[in-house]
PDB file of C-alpha atoms in Angstrom:
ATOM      1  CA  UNK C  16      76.866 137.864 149.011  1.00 86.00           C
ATOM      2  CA  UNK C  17      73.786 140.444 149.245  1.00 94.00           C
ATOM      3  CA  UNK C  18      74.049 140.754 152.873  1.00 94.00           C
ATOM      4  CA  UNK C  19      72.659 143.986 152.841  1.00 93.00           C
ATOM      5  CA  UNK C  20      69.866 143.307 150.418  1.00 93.00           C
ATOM      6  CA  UNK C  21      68.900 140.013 152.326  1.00 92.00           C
ATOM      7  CA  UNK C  22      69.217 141.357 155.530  1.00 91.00           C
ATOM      8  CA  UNK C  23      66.679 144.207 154.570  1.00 89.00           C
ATOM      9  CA  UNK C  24      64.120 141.294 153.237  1.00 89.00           C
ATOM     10  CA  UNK C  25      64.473 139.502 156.267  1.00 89.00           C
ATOM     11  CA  UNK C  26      63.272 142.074 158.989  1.00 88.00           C
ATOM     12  CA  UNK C  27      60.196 141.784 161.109  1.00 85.00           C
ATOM     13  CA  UNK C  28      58.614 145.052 159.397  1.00 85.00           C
ATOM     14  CA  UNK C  29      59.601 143.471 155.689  1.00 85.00           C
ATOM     15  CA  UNK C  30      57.883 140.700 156.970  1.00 82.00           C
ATOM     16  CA  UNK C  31      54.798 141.978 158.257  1.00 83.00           C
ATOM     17  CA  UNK C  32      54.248 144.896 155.466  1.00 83.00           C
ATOM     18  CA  UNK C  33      57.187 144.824 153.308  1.00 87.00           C
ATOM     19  CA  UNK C  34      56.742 145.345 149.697  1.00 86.00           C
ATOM     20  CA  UNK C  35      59.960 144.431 147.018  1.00 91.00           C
ATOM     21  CA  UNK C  36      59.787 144.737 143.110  1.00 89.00           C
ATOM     22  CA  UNK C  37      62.303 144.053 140.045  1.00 92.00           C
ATOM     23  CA  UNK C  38      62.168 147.412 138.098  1.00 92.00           C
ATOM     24  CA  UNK C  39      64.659 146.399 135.417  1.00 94.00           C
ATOM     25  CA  UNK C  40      66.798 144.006 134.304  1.00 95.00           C
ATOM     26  CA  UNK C  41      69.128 144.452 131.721  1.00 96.00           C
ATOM     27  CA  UNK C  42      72.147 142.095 130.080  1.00 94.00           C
ATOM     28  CA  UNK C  43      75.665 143.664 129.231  1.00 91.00           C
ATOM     29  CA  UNK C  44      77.471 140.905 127.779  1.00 87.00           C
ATOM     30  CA  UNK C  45      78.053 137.773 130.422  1.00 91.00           C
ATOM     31  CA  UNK C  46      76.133 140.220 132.898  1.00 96.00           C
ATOM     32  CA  UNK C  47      72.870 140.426 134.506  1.00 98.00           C
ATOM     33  CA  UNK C  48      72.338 143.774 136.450  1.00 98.00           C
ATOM     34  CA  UNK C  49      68.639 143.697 138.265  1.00 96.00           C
ATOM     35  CA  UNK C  50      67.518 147.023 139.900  1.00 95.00           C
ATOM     36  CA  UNK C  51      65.010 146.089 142.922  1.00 94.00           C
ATOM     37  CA  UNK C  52      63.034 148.310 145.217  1.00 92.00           C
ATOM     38  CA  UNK C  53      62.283 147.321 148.837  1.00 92.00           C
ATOM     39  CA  UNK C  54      59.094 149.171 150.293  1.00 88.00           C
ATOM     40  CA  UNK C  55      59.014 149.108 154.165  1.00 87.00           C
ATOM     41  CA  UNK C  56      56.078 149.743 156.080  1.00 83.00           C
ATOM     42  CA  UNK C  57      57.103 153.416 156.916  1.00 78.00           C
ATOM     43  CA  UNK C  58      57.120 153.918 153.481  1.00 69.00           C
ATOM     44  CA  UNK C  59      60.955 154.207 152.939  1.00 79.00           C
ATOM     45  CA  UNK C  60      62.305 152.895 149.836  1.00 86.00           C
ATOM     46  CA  UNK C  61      65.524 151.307 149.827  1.00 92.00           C
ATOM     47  CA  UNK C  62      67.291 150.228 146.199  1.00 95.00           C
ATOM     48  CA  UNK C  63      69.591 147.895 144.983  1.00 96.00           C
ATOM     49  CA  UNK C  64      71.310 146.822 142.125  1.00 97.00           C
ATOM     50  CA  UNK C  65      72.577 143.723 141.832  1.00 98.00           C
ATOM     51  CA  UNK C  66      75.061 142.073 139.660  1.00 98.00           C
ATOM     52  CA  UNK C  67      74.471 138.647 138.357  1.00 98.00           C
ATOM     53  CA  UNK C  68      77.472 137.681 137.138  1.00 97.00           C
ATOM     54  CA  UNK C  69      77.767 134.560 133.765  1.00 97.00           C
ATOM     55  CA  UNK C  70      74.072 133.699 135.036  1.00 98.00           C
ATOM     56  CA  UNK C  71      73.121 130.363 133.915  1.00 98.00           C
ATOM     57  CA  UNK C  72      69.394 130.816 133.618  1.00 97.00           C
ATOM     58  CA  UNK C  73      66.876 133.291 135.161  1.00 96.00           C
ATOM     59  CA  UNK C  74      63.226 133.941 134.883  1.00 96.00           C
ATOM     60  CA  UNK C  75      62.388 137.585 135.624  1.00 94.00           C
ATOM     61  CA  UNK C  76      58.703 138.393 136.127  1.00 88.00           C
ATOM     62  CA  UNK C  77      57.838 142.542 136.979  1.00 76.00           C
ATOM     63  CA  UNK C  78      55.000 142.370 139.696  1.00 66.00           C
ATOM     64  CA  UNK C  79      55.988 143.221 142.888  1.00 73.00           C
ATOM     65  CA  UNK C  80      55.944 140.704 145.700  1.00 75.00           C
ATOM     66  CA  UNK C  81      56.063 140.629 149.497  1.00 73.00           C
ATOM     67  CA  UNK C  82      57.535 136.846 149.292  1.00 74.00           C
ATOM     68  CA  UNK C  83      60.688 136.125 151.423  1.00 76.00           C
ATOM     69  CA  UNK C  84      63.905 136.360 149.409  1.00 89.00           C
ATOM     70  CA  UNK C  85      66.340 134.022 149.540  1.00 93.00           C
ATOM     71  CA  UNK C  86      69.885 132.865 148.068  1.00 96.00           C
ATOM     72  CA  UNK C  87      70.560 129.363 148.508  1.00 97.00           C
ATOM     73  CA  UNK C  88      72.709 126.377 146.783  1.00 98.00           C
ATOM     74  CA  UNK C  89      69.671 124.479 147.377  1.00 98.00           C
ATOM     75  CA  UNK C  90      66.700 124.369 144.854  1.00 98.00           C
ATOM     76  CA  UNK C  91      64.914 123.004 141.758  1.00 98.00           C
ATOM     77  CA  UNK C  92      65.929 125.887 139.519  1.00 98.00           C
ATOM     78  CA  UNK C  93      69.597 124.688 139.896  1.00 99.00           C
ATOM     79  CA  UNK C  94      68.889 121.445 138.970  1.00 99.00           C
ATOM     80  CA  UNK C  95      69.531 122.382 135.161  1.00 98.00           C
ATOM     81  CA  UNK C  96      72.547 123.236 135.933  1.00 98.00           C
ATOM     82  CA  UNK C  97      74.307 120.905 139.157  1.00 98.00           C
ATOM     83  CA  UNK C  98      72.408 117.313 138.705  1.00 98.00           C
ATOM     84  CA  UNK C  99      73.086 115.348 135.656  1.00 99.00           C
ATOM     85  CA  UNK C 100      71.420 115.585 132.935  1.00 99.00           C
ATOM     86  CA  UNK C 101      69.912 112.449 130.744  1.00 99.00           C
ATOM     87  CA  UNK C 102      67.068 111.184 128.700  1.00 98.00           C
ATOM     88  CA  UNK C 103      64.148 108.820 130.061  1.00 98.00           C
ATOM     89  CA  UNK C 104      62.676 106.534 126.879  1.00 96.00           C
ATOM     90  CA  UNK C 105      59.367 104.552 127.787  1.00 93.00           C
ATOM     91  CA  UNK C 106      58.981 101.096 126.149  1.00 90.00           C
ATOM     92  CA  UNK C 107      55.630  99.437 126.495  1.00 85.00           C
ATOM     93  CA  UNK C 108      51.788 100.703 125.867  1.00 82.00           C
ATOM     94  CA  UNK C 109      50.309 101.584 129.103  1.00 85.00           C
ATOM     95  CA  UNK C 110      47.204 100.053 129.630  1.00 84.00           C
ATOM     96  CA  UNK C 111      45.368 103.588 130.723  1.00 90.00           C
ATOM     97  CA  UNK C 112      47.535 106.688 128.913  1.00 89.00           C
ATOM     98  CA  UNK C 113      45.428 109.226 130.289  1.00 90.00           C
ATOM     99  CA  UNK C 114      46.078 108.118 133.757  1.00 93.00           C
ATOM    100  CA  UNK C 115      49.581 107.967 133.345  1.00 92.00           C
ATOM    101  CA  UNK C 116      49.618 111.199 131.645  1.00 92.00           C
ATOM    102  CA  UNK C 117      48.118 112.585 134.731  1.00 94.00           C
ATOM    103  CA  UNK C 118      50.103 110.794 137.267  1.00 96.00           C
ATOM    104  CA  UNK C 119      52.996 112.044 135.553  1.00 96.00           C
ATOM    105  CA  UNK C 120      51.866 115.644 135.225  1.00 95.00           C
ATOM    106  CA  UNK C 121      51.363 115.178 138.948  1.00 97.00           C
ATOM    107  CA  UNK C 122      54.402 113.874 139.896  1.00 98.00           C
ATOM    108  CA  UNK C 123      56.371 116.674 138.036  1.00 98.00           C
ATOM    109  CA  UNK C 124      54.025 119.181 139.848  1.00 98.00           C
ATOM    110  CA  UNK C 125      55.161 117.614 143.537  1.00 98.00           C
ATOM    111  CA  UNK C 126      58.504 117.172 142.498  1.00 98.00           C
ATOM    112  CA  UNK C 127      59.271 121.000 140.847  1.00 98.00           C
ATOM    113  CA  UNK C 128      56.555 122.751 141.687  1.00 96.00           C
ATOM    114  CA  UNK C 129      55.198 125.250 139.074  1.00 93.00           C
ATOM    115  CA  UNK C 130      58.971 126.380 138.617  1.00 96.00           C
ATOM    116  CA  UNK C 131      59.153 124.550 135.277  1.00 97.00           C
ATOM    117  CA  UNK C 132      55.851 124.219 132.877  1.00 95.00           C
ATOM    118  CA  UNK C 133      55.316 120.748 132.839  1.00 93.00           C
ATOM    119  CA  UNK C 134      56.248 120.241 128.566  1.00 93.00           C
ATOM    120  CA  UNK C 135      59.646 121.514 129.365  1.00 95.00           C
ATOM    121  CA  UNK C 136      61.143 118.432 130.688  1.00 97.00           C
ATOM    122  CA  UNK C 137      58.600 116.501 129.365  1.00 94.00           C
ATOM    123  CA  UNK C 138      58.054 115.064 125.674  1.00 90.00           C
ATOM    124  CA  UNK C 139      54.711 116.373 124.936  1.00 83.00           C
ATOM    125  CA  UNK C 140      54.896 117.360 121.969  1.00 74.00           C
ATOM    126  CA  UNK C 141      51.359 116.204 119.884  1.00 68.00           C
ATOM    127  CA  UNK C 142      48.892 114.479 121.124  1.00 74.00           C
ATOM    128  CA  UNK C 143      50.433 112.897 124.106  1.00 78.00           C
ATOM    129  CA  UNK C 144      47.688 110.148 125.193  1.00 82.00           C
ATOM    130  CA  UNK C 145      48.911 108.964 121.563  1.00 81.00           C
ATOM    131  CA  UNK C 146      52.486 109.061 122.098  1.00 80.00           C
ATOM    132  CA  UNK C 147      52.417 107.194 125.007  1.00 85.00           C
ATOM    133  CA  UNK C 148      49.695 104.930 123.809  1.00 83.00           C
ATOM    134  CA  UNK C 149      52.154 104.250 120.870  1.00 82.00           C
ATOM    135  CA  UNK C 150      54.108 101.951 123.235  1.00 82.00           C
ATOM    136  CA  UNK C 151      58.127 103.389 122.784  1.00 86.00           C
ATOM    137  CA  UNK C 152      59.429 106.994 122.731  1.00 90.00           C
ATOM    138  CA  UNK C 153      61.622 109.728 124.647  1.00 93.00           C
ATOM    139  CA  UNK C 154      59.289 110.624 127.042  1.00 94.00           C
ATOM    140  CA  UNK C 155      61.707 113.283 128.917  1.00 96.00           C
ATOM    141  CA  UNK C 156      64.543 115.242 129.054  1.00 97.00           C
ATOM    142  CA  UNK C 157      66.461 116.765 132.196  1.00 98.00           C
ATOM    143  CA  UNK C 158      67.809 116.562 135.574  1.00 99.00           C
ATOM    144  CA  UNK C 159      68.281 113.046 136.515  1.00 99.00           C
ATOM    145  CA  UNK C 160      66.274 113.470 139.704  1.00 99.00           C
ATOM    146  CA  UNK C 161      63.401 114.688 137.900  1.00 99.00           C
ATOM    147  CA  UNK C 162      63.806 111.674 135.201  1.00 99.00           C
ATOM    148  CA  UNK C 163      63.632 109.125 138.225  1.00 98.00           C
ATOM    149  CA  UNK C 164      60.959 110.484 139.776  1.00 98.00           C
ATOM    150  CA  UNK C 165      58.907 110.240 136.206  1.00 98.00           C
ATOM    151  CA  UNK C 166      60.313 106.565 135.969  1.00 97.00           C
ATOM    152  CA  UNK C 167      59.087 105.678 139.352  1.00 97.00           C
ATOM    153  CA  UNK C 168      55.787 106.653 137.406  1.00 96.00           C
ATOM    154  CA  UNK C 169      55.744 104.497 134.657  1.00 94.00           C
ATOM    155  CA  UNK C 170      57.024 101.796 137.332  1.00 94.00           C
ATOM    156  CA  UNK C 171      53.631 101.636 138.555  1.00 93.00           C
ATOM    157  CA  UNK C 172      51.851 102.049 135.309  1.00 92.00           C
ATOM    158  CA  UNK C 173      53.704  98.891 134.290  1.00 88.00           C
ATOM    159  CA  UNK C 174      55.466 100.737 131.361  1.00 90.00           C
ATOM    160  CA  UNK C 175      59.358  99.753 130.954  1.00 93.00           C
ATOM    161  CA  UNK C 176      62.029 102.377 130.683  1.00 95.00           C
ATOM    162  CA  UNK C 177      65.517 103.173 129.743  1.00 97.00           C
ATOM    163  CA  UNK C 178      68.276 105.822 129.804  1.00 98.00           C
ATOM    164  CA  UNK C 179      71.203 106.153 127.928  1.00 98.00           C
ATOM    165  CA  UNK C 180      74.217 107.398 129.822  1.00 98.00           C
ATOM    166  CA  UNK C 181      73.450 110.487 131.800  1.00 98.00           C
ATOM    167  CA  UNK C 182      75.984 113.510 131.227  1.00 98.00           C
ATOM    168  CA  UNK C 183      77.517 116.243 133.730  1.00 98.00           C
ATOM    169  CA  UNK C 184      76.003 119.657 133.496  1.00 98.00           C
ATOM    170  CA  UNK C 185      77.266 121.913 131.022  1.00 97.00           C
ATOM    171  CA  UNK C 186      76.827 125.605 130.524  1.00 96.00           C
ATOM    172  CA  UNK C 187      77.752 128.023 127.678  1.00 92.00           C
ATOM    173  CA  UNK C 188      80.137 130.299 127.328  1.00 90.00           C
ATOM    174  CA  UNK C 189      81.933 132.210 124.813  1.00 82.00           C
ATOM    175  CA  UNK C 190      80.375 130.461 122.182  1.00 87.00           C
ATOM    176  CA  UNK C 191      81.141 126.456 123.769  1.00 94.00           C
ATOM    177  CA  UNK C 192      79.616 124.062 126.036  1.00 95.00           C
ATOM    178  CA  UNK C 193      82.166 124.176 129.031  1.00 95.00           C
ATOM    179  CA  UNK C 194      81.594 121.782 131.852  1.00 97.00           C
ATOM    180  CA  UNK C 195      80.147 122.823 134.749  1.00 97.00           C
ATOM    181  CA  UNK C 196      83.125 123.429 137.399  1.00 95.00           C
ATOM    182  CA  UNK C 197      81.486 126.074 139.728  1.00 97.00           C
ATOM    183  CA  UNK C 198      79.276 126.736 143.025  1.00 98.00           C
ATOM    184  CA  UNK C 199      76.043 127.782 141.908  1.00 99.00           C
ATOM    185  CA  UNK C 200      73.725 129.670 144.190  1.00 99.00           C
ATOM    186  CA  UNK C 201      69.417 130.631 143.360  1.00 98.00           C
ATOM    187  CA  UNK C 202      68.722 134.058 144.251  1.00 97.00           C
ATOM    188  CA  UNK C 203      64.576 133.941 144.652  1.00 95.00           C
ATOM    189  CA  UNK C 204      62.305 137.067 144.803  1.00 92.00           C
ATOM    190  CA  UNK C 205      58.868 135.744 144.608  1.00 89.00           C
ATOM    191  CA  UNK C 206      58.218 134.028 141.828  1.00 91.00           C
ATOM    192  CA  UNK C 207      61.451 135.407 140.271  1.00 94.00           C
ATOM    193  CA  UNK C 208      64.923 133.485 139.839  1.00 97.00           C
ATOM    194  CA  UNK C 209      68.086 133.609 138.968  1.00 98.00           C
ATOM    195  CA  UNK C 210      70.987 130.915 138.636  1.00 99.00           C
ATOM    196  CA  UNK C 211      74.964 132.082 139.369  1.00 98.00           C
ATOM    197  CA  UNK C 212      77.903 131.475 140.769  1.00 98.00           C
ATOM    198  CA  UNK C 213      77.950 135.667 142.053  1.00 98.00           C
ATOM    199  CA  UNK C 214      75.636 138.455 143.195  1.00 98.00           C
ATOM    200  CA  UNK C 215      77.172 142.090 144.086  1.00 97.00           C
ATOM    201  CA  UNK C 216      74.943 143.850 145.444  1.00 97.00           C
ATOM    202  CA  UNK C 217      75.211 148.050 145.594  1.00 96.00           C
ATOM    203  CA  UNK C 218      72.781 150.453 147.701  1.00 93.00           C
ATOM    204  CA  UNK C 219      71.566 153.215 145.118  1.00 91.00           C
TER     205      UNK C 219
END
């Protein structure tokens, strides 16, 4: 998949000078179809389009970037959609919340990176010093990986936890939650992403 688009990115004058931007993106019905320019040094422009096909989540941002691009099976923006998924419930008043609050902003920082904003796994919703100073609550939901990293967390703040069952990943299609049966693979252009099982690529 996107050998010629990858192998373009992955050049010694893409490296030292190259230059690579999104300039659209647009959906036609279980399709994502991203146009991308590569700049090279000697100012040629080489374009692509490239077919995402039943994507299972993307973020597309518009700057340009000269990061390295890569497809892998192999990265925290799968994790929605390959790990199991579950909830994490925290029993017990910690006896600092604000330090927990910040080891556990912490921990999803090493652990994900700035991939995900750190309320989107996370139950933050109010004021959550108070939530967690309640003593009992969901305090996130997500990738099970994730959820035991936060748990190792509350380990050490001496805060007791629980999960109910956690589920195989689902994705939807044609208006149902199917399970998830498929190879998944992250195509990542800076700070760009996209989840599927395909990419066709197409010099234009």
């Amino acid at each position: 998949m996107l050998s010629q688009f990858l192998a373009l990115t992955e050049t010694l004058e893409y490296e030292d000078d190259g230059w690579l931007s999104i300039t659209s993106a647009e959906w036609e019905r279980s399709t994502l179809t991203l146009t991308t320019s590569v700049r090279l040094p000697d100012a040629a422009h080489h374009n692509f389009r490239i077919v995402c096909t039943d994507p299972r989540s993307h973020h597309i941002v518009a700057a340009g970037v000269d990061d390295l691009v890569t497809l892998t099976a192999d990265h925290v923006v799968l994790w929605p959609n390959t790990e199991q998924q579950g909830e994490l419930y925290f029993n017990g008043a910690p006896n600092d919340p604000a330090s927990l609050l910040g080891s556990l902003i912490e921990t999803h920082l090493e652990t994900v990176g700035r991939w995900y904003a750190v309320d989107y796994f996370l139950n933050l919703s109010g004021h959550a010093t108070d939530v967690l100073r309640g003593g009992h609550g969901l305090l996130a939901k997500g990738p099970v990986p994730l959820l035991k990293a936060y748990a190792e967390v509350l380990d050490r703040h001496g805060a007791s936890h629980s999960s109910p069952p956690y589920r195989d990943p689902v994705w939807w299609s044609d208006s149902q939650w199917i399970p998830e049966r498929e190879q998944l693979f992250a195509l990542i252009v800076g700070e760009s992403y996209v989840v599927a099982p395909t990419f066709l690529e197409t010099a234009v």
